[in-house]
mmCIF file of C-alpha atoms in Angstrom:
data_model
loop_
_atom_site.group_PDB
_atom_site.id
_atom_site.type_symbol
_atom_site.label_atom_id
_atom_site.label_comp_id
_atom_site.label_asym_id
_atom_site.label_seq_id
_atom_site.Cartn_x
_atom_site.Cartn_y
_atom_site.Cartn_z
ATOM 1 C CA MET A 17 178.928 51.091 159.510
ATOM 2 C CA SER A 18 178.294 47.393 159.845
ATOM 3 C CA ALA A 19 178.565 47.488 163.652
ATOM 4 C CA ILE A 20 175.378 49.500 164.094
ATOM 5 C CA PRO A 21 173.040 47.049 162.319
ATOM 6 C CA ALA A 22 174.635 44.164 164.174
ATOM 7 C CA SER A 23 174.102 45.812 167.544
ATOM 8 C CA SER A 24 170.535 46.801 166.682
ATOM 9 C CA THR A 25 169.816 43.259 165.567
ATOM 10 C CA ALA A 26 171.178 41.922 168.851
ATOM 11 C CA ILE A 27 169.026 44.362 170.807
ATOM 12 C CA ASP A 28 165.954 43.393 168.816
ATOM 13 C CA ASP A 29 166.668 39.728 169.415
ATOM 14 C CA SER A 30 167.101 40.244 173.151
ATOM 15 C CA ILE A 31 163.872 42.266 173.344
ATOM 16 C CA ALA A 32 161.995 39.611 171.407
ATOM 17 C CA GLN A 33 163.482 36.996 173.723
ATOM 18 C CA ILE A 34 162.364 38.617 176.971
ATOM 19 C CA SER A 35 159.091 40.192 175.787
ATOM 20 C CA PRO A 36 156.925 37.085 176.545
ATOM 21 C CA SER A 37 158.271 37.001 180.092
ATOM 22 C CA LEU A 38 157.659 40.734 180.487
ATOM 23 C CA ASP A 39 154.065 40.315 179.320
ATOM 24 C CA VAL A 40 153.456 37.603 181.906
ATOM 25 C CA ILE A 41 155.104 39.732 184.620
ATOM 26 C CA VAL A 42 152.774 42.640 183.832
ATOM 27 C CA VAL A 43 149.706 40.381 183.899
ATOM 28 C CA CYS A 44 150.704 38.719 187.189
ATOM 29 C CA ALA A 45 151.537 42.059 188.805
ATOM 30 C CA THR A 46 148.134 43.406 187.750
ATOM 31 C CA TRP A 47 146.275 40.440 189.199
ATOM 32 C CA PHE A 48 148.322 40.707 192.382
ATOM 33 C CA GLY A 49 147.389 44.385 192.715
ATOM 34 C CA VAL A 50 143.706 43.500 192.362
ATOM 35 C CA SER A 51 143.835 40.480 194.692
ATOM 36 C CA VAL A 52 145.018 42.344 197.789
ATOM 37 C CA PRO A 53 141.995 44.735 197.893
ATOM 38 C CA MET A 54 139.744 41.764 197.124
ATOM 39 C CA MET A 55 140.955 40.095 200.300
ATOM 40 C CA PHE A 56 139.963 43.134 202.377
ATOM 41 C CA LEU A 57 136.633 43.314 200.537
ATOM 42 C CA LEU A 58 135.936 39.671 201.351
ATOM 43 C CA PHE A 59 136.455 40.272 205.075
ATOM 44 C CA TRP A 60 134.470 43.506 204.981
ATOM 45 C CA THR A 61 131.364 41.983 203.356
ATOM 46 C CA THR A 62 131.176 38.906 205.594
ATOM 47 C CA SER A 63 129.923 38.605 209.136
ATOM 48 C CA SER A 64 131.794 37.070 212.049
ATOM 49 C CA GLU A 65 129.590 33.991 211.856
ATOM 50 C CA MET A 66 130.365 33.528 208.168
ATOM 51 C CA ARG A 67 134.109 33.799 208.775
ATOM 52 C CA ARG A 68 134.020 30.634 210.875
ATOM 53 C CA LYS A 69 132.506 28.508 208.104
ATOM 54 C CA PRO A 70 134.607 26.157 205.937
ATOM 55 C CA LEU A 71 133.423 27.826 202.721
ATOM 56 C CA PHE A 72 134.823 31.197 203.760
ATOM 57 C CA ILE A 73 138.100 29.607 204.894
ATOM 58 C CA ALA A 74 138.419 27.819 201.539
ATOM 59 C CA ASN A 75 137.838 31.130 199.724
ATOM 60 C CA VAL A 76 140.534 32.849 201.769
ATOM 61 C CA ILE A 77 143.038 30.036 201.192
ATOM 62 C CA ALA A 78 142.303 29.979 197.440
ATOM 63 C CA LEU A 79 142.833 33.741 197.211
ATOM 64 C CA LEU A 80 146.061 33.510 199.229
ATOM 65 C CA PHE A 81 147.343 30.796 196.899
ATOM 66 C CA ALA A 82 146.403 32.954 193.895
ATOM 67 C CA ILE A 83 148.385 35.865 195.359
ATOM 68 C CA THR A 84 151.317 33.523 196.001
ATOM 69 C CA LEU A 85 151.008 32.238 192.432
ATOM 70 C CA ALA A 86 151.355 35.748 191.026
ATOM 71 C CA LEU A 87 154.356 36.538 193.238
ATOM 72 C CA THR A 88 156.090 33.239 192.438
ATOM 73 C CA ASN A 89 155.593 33.724 188.727
ATOM 74 C CA VAL A 90 156.976 37.265 188.883
ATOM 75 C CA PHE A 91 160.009 36.011 190.845
ATOM 76 C CA ILE A 92 160.749 33.269 188.304
ATOM 77 C CA LEU A 93 160.308 35.441 185.239
ATOM 78 C CA LEU A 94 162.368 38.318 186.627
ATOM 79 C CA GLY A 95 165.291 35.907 186.833
ATOM 80 C CA SER A 96 164.730 34.841 183.238
ATOM 81 C CA VAL A 97 164.665 38.501 182.149
ATOM 82 C CA ARG A 98 167.910 39.388 183.937
ATOM 83 C CA GLN A 99 169.831 36.264 182.891
ATOM 84 C CA PRO A 100 168.000 34.497 180.062
ATOM 85 C CA SER A 101 170.836 32.079 179.274
ATOM 86 C CA GLU A 102 170.934 30.401 182.682
ATOM 87 C CA GLU A 103 169.361 27.067 183.371
ATOM 88 C CA LEU A 104 165.885 26.776 184.733
ATOM 89 C CA ASN A 105 165.397 27.283 188.471
ATOM 90 C CA ARG A 106 163.635 24.015 189.176
ATOM 91 C CA PRO A 107 162.662 24.652 192.840
ATOM 92 C CA SER A 108 160.985 27.943 191.964
ATOM 93 C CA THR A 109 159.204 26.453 188.972
ATOM 94 C CA LEU A 110 158.008 23.473 191.005
ATOM 95 C CA ALA A 111 156.777 25.886 193.674
ATOM 96 C CA PHE A 112 154.848 27.754 190.989
ATOM 97 C CA VAL A 113 153.230 24.556 189.699
ATOM 98 C CA PHE A 114 152.434 23.407 193.249
ATOM 99 C CA VAL A 115 150.722 26.711 194.080
ATOM 100 C CA MET A 116 148.812 26.536 190.795
ATOM 101 C CA MET A 117 147.625 23.034 191.684
ATOM 102 C CA MET A 118 146.537 24.136 195.163
ATOM 103 C CA VAL A 119 144.532 27.049 193.748
ATOM 104 C CA GLU A 120 142.715 24.699 191.389
ATOM 105 C CA ILE A 121 142.096 22.157 194.155
ATOM 106 C CA PHE A 122 140.528 24.701 196.518
ATOM 107 C CA ILE A 123 138.428 26.164 193.709
ATOM 108 C CA ASP A 124 137.181 22.674 192.854
ATOM 109 C CA CYS A 125 136.352 22.060 196.531
ATOM 110 C CA ILE A 126 134.308 25.277 196.672
ATOM 111 C CA LEU A 127 132.468 24.367 193.466
ATOM 112 C CA PHE A 128 131.763 20.873 194.774
ATOM 113 C CA PHE A 129 130.386 22.349 198.000
ATOM 114 C CA ARG A 130 128.072 24.681 196.085
ATOM 115 C CA VAL A 131 126.807 21.858 193.883
ATOM 116 C CA PHE A 132 126.283 19.721 196.989
ATOM 117 C CA VAL A 133 124.196 22.489 198.588
ATOM 118 C CA VAL A 134 122.081 23.140 195.489
ATOM 119 C CA LEU A 135 121.612 19.476 194.535
ATOM 120 C CA PRO A 136 122.098 17.377 197.696
ATOM 121 C CA PRO A 137 122.180 13.617 197.037
ATOM 122 C CA ALA A 138 119.628 12.966 199.793
ATOM 123 C CA ARG A 139 116.964 15.097 198.054
ATOM 124 C CA VAL A 140 117.422 13.972 194.460
ATOM 125 C CA SER A 141 116.937 10.626 192.815
ATOM 126 C CA LEU A 142 119.756 8.148 192.370
ATOM 127 C CA LYS A 143 119.794 8.719 188.609
ATOM 128 C CA THR A 144 120.147 12.490 189.043
ATOM 129 C CA ALA A 145 122.871 12.071 191.664
ATOM 130 C CA LEU A 146 124.866 9.782 189.374
ATOM 131 C CA LEU A 147 124.369 12.175 186.463
ATOM 132 C CA VAL A 148 125.657 15.098 188.539
ATOM 133 C CA TYR A 149 128.472 13.747 190.675
ATOM 134 C CA VAL A 150 130.060 10.994 188.566
ATOM 135 C CA PRO A 151 131.076 13.284 185.638
ATOM 136 C CA PHE A 152 132.166 15.993 188.058
ATOM 137 C CA CYS A 153 134.450 13.657 190.016
ATOM 138 C CA GLY A 154 135.728 12.045 186.805
ATOM 139 C CA PHE A 155 136.640 15.373 185.209
ATOM 140 C CA GLN A 156 138.372 16.602 188.336
ATOM 141 C CA ASP A 157 140.332 13.360 188.672
ATOM 142 C CA CYS A 158 141.575 13.671 185.073
ATOM 143 C CA THR A 159 142.552 17.298 185.651
ATOM 144 C CA HIS A 160 144.529 16.474 188.790
ATOM 145 C CA HIS A 161 146.241 13.607 186.973
ATOM 146 C CA GLN A 162 147.388 16.019 184.253
ATOM 147 C CA ARG A 163 148.785 18.388 186.870
ATOM 148 C CA HIS A 164 150.834 15.571 188.366
ATOM 149 C CA ASN A 165 152.157 14.767 184.899
ATOM 150 C CA LEU A 166 153.120 18.424 184.518
ATOM 151 C CA CYS A 167 155.189 18.274 187.710
ATOM 152 C CA GLY A 168 156.920 15.148 186.434
ATOM 153 C CA SER A 169 157.726 16.765 183.084
ATOM 154 C CA ILE A 170 159.285 19.764 184.853
ATOM 155 C CA CYS A 171 161.446 17.520 187.031
ATOM 156 C CA THR A 172 162.802 15.620 184.015
ATOM 157 C CA SER A 173 163.150 18.566 181.606
ATOM 158 C CA ASN A 174 166.415 20.231 180.637
ATOM 159 C CA THR A 175 165.537 23.768 179.587
ATOM 160 C CA GLU A 176 166.972 27.209 180.007
ATOM 161 C CA SER A 177 165.083 29.897 181.889
ATOM 162 C CA ASN A 178 164.302 31.928 178.776
ATOM 163 C CA CYS A 179 161.822 29.209 177.832
ATOM 164 C CA VAL A 180 160.057 29.202 181.192
ATOM 165 C CA CYS A 181 156.650 29.716 179.570
ATOM 166 C CA SER A 182 157.053 26.539 177.541
ATOM 167 C CA ILE A 183 158.010 24.639 180.688
ATOM 168 C CA CYS A 184 154.564 25.310 182.179
ATOM 169 C CA SER A 185 152.804 24.203 178.994
ATOM 170 C CA TYR A 186 150.891 20.990 178.732
ATOM 171 C CA ASN A 187 151.187 18.557 175.909
ATOM 172 C CA THR A 188 149.026 19.813 173.027
ATOM 173 C CA SER A 189 146.650 16.882 172.920
ATOM 174 C CA THR A 190 146.460 16.715 176.728
ATOM 175 C CA SER A 191 145.693 20.422 176.990
ATOM 176 C CA ARG A 192 142.956 20.182 174.379
ATOM 177 C CA THR A 193 141.431 17.221 176.172
ATOM 178 C CA LYS A 194 141.491 19.111 179.467
ATOM 179 C CA ASP A 195 139.849 22.179 177.918
ATOM 180 C CA TRP A 196 137.101 20.094 176.368
ATOM 181 C CA MET A 197 136.440 18.429 179.722
ATOM 182 C CA VAL A 198 136.282 21.772 181.540
ATOM 183 C CA ILE A 199 133.864 23.199 178.974
ATOM 184 C CA THR A 200 131.666 20.089 179.112
ATOM 185 C CA ASP A 201 131.687 20.098 182.906
ATOM 186 C CA SER A 202 130.824 23.801 183.099
ATOM 187 C CA ARG A 203 128.014 23.510 180.552
ATOM 188 C CA GLN A 204 126.575 20.576 182.467
ATOM 189 C CA PHE A 205 126.445 22.536 185.713
ATOM 190 C CA ILE A 206 125.076 25.626 183.966
ATOM 191 C CA MET A 207 122.158 23.521 182.723
ATOM 192 C CA LEU A 208 121.708 21.932 186.156
ATOM 193 C CA PHE A 209 121.659 25.308 187.898
ATOM 194 C CA TYR A 210 119.212 26.647 185.315
ATOM 195 C CA PHE A 211 117.009 23.580 185.793
ATOM 196 C CA SER A 212 117.087 24.135 189.559
ATOM 197 C CA CYS A 213 116.113 27.806 189.116
ATOM 198 C CA GLN A 214 113.292 26.880 186.713
ATOM 199 C CA THR A 215 111.962 24.195 189.059
ATOM 200 C CA SER A 216 112.008 26.588 192.004
ATOM 201 C CA GLN A 217 110.225 29.257 189.938
ATOM 202 C CA ASN A 218 107.485 26.803 188.940
ATOM 203 C CA LEU A 219 107.107 25.780 192.573
ATOM 204 C CA LEU A 220 106.818 29.423 193.553
ATOM 205 C CA GLU A 221 104.084 30.040 190.967
ATOM 206 C CA THR A 222 102.150 26.916 191.986
ATOM 207 C CA PHE A 223 101.662 27.879 195.629
ATOM 208 C CA SER A 224 100.563 31.256 196.977
ATOM 209 C CA TYR A 225 103.125 32.781 199.327
ATOM 210 C CA SER A 226 103.152 36.063 201.160
ATOM 211 C CA HIS A 227 105.080 39.022 199.798
ATOM 212 C CA SER A 228 108.004 38.649 202.224
ATOM 213 C CA ILE A 229 108.465 34.952 201.432
ATOM 214 C CA THR A 230 108.217 35.657 197.702
ATOM 215 C CA ALA A 231 110.824 38.411 197.946
ATOM 216 C CA SER A 232 113.175 36.170 199.950
ATOM 217 C CA PHE A 233 112.702 33.311 197.501
ATOM 218 C CA ALA A 234 113.343 35.579 194.520
ATOM 219 C CA GLN A 235 116.469 36.838 196.234
ATOM 220 C CA ARG A 236 117.743 33.286 196.627
ATOM 221 C CA LEU A 237 117.069 32.592 192.959
ATOM 222 C CA ARG A 238 119.018 35.712 192.061
ATOM 223 C CA VAL A 239 121.970 34.524 194.154
ATOM 224 C CA LEU A 240 121.756 31.104 192.515
ATOM 225 C CA PHE A 241 121.885 32.750 189.101
ATOM 226 C CA TRP A 242 124.957 34.822 190.016
ATOM 227 C CA ILE A 243 126.685 31.738 191.431
ATOM 228 C CA ALA A 244 126.105 29.849 188.181
ATOM 229 C CA LEU A 245 127.252 32.851 186.153
ATOM 230 C CA SER A 246 130.455 33.530 188.083
ATOM 231 C CA ASN A 247 131.449 29.953 188.896
ATOM 232 C CA PHE A 248 130.697 28.214 185.599
ATOM 233 C CA VAL A 249 129.838 30.632 182.762
ATOM 234 C CA PHE A 250 132.871 32.929 182.952
ATOM 235 C CA PRO A 251 135.422 30.075 183.391
ATOM 236 C CA ALA A 252 133.790 28.223 180.494
ATOM 237 C CA MET A 253 134.148 31.313 178.294
ATOM 238 C CA VAL A 254 137.835 31.735 179.162
ATOM 239 C CA THR A 255 138.452 28.011 178.658
ATOM 240 C CA THR A 256 136.843 28.283 175.220
ATOM 241 C CA VAL A 257 139.331 31.035 174.387
ATOM 242 C CA LEU A 258 142.144 28.735 175.565
ATOM 243 C CA LEU A 259 140.869 25.950 173.347
ATOM 244 C CA VAL A 260 140.704 28.236 170.317
ATOM 245 C CA LEU A 261 144.237 29.513 170.982
ATOM 246 C CA ASN A 262 145.463 25.949 171.296
ATOM 247 C CA PHE A 263 144.188 25.174 167.794
ATOM 248 C CA VAL A 264 145.010 28.386 165.910
ATOM 249 C CA ASP A 265 148.032 29.885 167.714
ATOM 250 C CA ASN A 266 151.347 28.076 168.004
ATOM 251 C CA ASN A 267 152.876 30.698 170.296
ATOM 252 C CA TYR A 268 152.441 29.326 173.778
ATOM 253 C CA SER A 269 153.147 32.675 175.469
ATOM 254 C CA HIS A 270 149.694 33.869 174.386
ATOM 255 C CA TYR A 271 148.141 30.697 175.764
ATOM 256 C CA PHE A 272 150.024 31.087 179.023
ATOM 257 C CA LEU A 273 148.740 34.650 179.504
ATOM 258 C CA VAL A 274 145.126 33.541 179.113
ATOM 259 C CA PHE A 275 145.830 30.505 181.298
ATOM 260 C CA ILE A 276 147.002 32.734 184.172
ATOM 261 C CA CYS A 277 143.960 34.967 183.699
ATOM 262 C CA ASN A 278 141.696 31.909 183.793
ATOM 263 C CA ILE A 279 143.050 30.913 187.213
ATOM 264 C CA PHE A 280 142.271 34.340 188.642
ATOM 265 C CA VAL A 281 138.854 34.439 186.942
ATOM 266 C CA GLU A 282 137.941 31.163 188.646
ATOM 267 C CA THR A 283 139.253 32.450 191.981
ATOM 268 C CA TYR A 284 137.321 35.708 191.749
ATOM 269 C CA GLY A 285 134.227 33.835 190.573
ATOM 270 C CA VAL A 286 133.937 31.760 193.741
ATOM 271 C CA LEU A 287 134.915 34.836 195.765
ATOM 272 C CA PHE A 288 132.164 37.025 194.304
ATOM 273 C CA ALA A 289 129.629 34.233 194.737
ATOM 274 C CA THR A 290 130.473 34.029 198.444
ATOM 275 C CA MET A 291 130.179 37.795 198.880
ATOM 276 C CA TRP A 292 126.900 37.989 196.946
ATOM 277 C CA SER A 293 125.310 35.159 198.918
ATOM 278 C CA ASN A 294 126.405 36.654 202.237
ATOM 279 C CA ILE A 295 125.124 40.153 201.349
ATOM 280 C CA SER A 296 121.833 38.657 200.164
ATOM 281 C CA LYS A 297 121.516 36.686 203.389
ATOM 282 C CA GLN A 298 122.072 39.807 205.484
ATOM 283 C CA THR A 299 119.541 41.755 203.402
ATOM 284 C CA SER A 300 116.893 39.042 203.660
ATOM 285 C CA SER A 301 117.401 38.735 207.426
ATOM 286 C CA GLY A 302 116.998 42.499 207.767
ATOM 287 C CA HIS A 303 113.779 42.426 205.730
ATOM 288 C CA SER A 304 112.401 39.528 207.757
ATOM 289 C CA PHE A 305 113.160 41.339 211.015
ATOM 290 C CA THR A 306 111.384 44.475 209.766
ATOM 291 C CA GLY A 307 108.413 42.495 208.569
ATOM 292 C CA ALA A 308 108.128 40.704 211.898
ATOM 293 C CA ALA A 309 108.236 44.017 213.742
ATOM 294 C CA THR A 310 105.686 45.811 211.552
ATOM 295 C CA GLN A 311 103.312 42.930 210.825
ATOM 296 C CA SER A 312 102.759 41.424 214.257
ATOM 297 C CA ILE A 313 99.658 39.281 214.781
ATOM 298 C CA LYS A 314 97.354 39.965 217.747
ATOM 299 C CA PHE A 315 95.116 37.207 219.101
ATOM 300 C CA ALA A 316 91.862 37.966 220.936
ATOM 301 C CA VAL A 317 91.500 36.679 224.506
ATOM 302 C CA PRO A 318 88.179 34.874 225.145
ATOM 303 C CA VAL A 319 86.135 36.433 228.013
ATOM 304 C CA SER A 320 82.748 35.720 229.591
ATOM 305 C CA HIS A 321 79.548 37.737 228.956
ATOM 306 C CA SER A 322 79.604 39.522 232.327
ATOM 307 C CA GLU A 323 83.266 40.422 231.962
ATOM 308 C CA SER A 324 82.612 41.737 228.481
ATOM 309 C CA SER A 325 79.660 43.868 229.709
ATOM 310 C CA ASP A 326 81.736 45.225 232.609
ATOM 311 C CA SER A 327 84.609 45.963 230.308
ATOM 312 C CA GLY A 328 82.153 47.637 227.927
ATOM 313 C CA HIS A 329 80.835 49.900 230.710
ATOM 314 C CA THR A 330 84.372 50.656 231.836
ATOM 315 C CA GLU A 331 85.477 51.531 228.320
ATOM 316 C CA SER A 332 82.406 53.756 227.786
ATOM 317 C CA ALA A 333 83.060 55.555 231.077
ATOM 318 C CA MET A 334 86.703 56.057 230.177
ATOM 319 C CA ASN A 335 85.739 57.346 226.751
ATOM 320 C CA THR A 336 83.214 59.773 228.327
ATOM 321 C CA GLN A 337 85.849 61.016 230.767
ATOM 322 C CA GLU A 338 88.372 61.462 227.961
ATOM 323 C CA ARG A 339 85.822 63.395 225.909
ATOM 324 C CA SER A 340 85.017 65.639 228.887
ATOM 325 C CA VAL A 341 88.706 66.326 229.434
ATOM 326 C CA VAL A 342 89.067 67.176 225.780
ATOM 327 C CA ASP A 343 85.988 69.438 225.942
ATOM 328 C CA HIS A 344 87.245 71.241 229.078
ATOM 329 C CA SER A 345 90.658 71.714 227.541
ATOM 330 C CA THR A 346 89.031 73.036 224.391
ATOM 331 C CA ILE A 347 86.806 75.444 226.352
ATOM 332 C CA ASN A 348 89.694 76.687 228.427
ATOM 333 C CA LEU A 349 91.752 77.063 225.276
ATOM 334 C CA ASN A 350 88.954 79.200 223.862
ATOM 335 C CA ASN A 351 88.828 81.213 227.089
ATOM 336 C CA LEU A 352 92.555 81.772 226.854
ATOM 337 C CA LYS A 353 92.141 82.928 223.304
ATOM 338 C CA ALA A 354 89.331 85.339 224.324
ATOM 339 C CA THR A 355 91.248 86.791 227.312
ATOM 340 C CA PRO A 356 92.646 90.255 226.597
ATOM 341 C CA ILE A 357 96.399 90.596 226.459
ATOM 342 C CA GLY A 358 97.921 91.685 229.784
ATOM 343 C CA THR A 359 95.215 90.184 232.025
ATOM 344 C CA ILE A 360 95.446 86.967 234.058
ATOM 345 C CA PRO A 361 92.941 84.375 232.909
ATOM 346 C CA GLU A 362 90.534 82.881 235.436
ATOM 347 C CA PRO A 363 91.582 79.477 236.760
ATOM 348 C CA MET A 364 89.924 76.519 235.161
ATOM 349 C CA GLY A 365 86.684 75.448 236.933
ATOM 350 C CA THR A 366 86.532 78.407 239.414
ATOM 351 C CA GLU A 367 82.956 79.420 238.575
ATOM 352 C CA SER A 368 81.636 75.907 238.975
ATOM 353 C CA CYS A 369 83.373 75.534 242.331
ATOM 354 C CA LEU A 370 81.826 78.807 243.648
ATOM 355 C CA ASN A 371 78.344 77.765 242.575
ATOM 356 C CA ALA A 372 78.778 74.419 244.309
ATOM 357 C CA SER A 373 79.890 76.046 247.565
ATOM 358 C CA ILE A 374 76.949 78.544 247.527
ATOM 359 C CA MET A 375 74.430 75.745 247.026
ATOM 360 C CA HIS A 376 76.017 73.774 249.869
ATOM 361 C CA ASP A 377 75.770 76.765 252.283
ATOM 362 C CA SER A 378 72.154 77.404 251.394
#
C-alpha cells in the first residue's frame, strides 16, 4: 500500500520538474509555426525593388534568427525533458544566447534606421540630435554589455539541464535595470514620433495642398503612427509586464516565457512596420499615377489673329458639315422608318442627283 503513494509522488515530482521546460517548448513551437508564414508574407507584400534594400535584408535576417532561436530552444529543452539529471549542454545553450543576441542586434539596427529616417541629424538642431541619439546609443550599449555578461555567466556556470531556464536568467538587479532602460527608451521614442506626427499635421494645416497631396501626406502619417505603435508601444508594454514579474514573481520560468514572447513581439513589430510602409507606398504610387492620368493639364498655344480667324472659319465649316451629315443621317433614318416592310428603300441622295442632272441637260 505504501508503494503506490511513493510512485505517485515521484511522478508528480518529475512532472513538476519538466513542466517549465514543456511550457517553453510549446511557446517556442507556436512562435516557430507563426514565423514561417510571416516570412512568406514579407516576400509577398514587398516589391523587387524593396527586396534589394538594406532594411528588408535586416528584417529577413532578424526573422531567420528568431526562427533559429525557437528551434534551438526547443532542441535544448527537449534534452532536458528526456534526461533532466544530465549536465547542461553548454554549446547548445551558448548557441541559443548567441542567436538571441543577434536577433536583438538586428532589431536595434532596424529601429535605429527608422529613427534616422524620421529624425535625420542633418534636419534637426544639435540639441534635438543629442537628445535623440545619445540616450538611444547609451541604452543599447548597456543592453549589449549585459548580454555579454550573460554569455560569460553561462560559460562559468555548473548547472544541470533541468535548470536550463535559470541559466538564461539575468541577475535580478541587472534585469530590472535593463527593463527600466527599455521602457524609458521606448517612451522617449513614442513621444518623439508623436511630436513628429503633430508637427507634420500642423504644417499640413498651415499650407493649402491639393487633395492628392493631402491624401498622400495623411497616408504617411498613418504609417508613421503604425511604426511607432508596433516598434515601441507593444515592446514597451511587454517589457512592463517583465518588470512587474521580476518584482512580484520569484519563479523565473514565468519570466522566461514572457521574455521569449517579447523577442518575437519586437521581431514582428519591425516586420509589420516594413510591410505596412511598403503597402502604403505602393498604394500612394498607384493613386498618384491615376491622378496624373485623369487630371492632366492642357496649355493653350499662342497664335496670330489671322491664324485664329482662319481656324475659326475652318472650325465653323467643319461644324456645318458635321451638322449636315447628322441631318442627312437623321432624314434617311426617318425614311427607313417610314419605308414599308418588304420594300427596298431609295438610295440616299437619289432625288437630288436626278434634279441636278435634269437642270444640267436643260
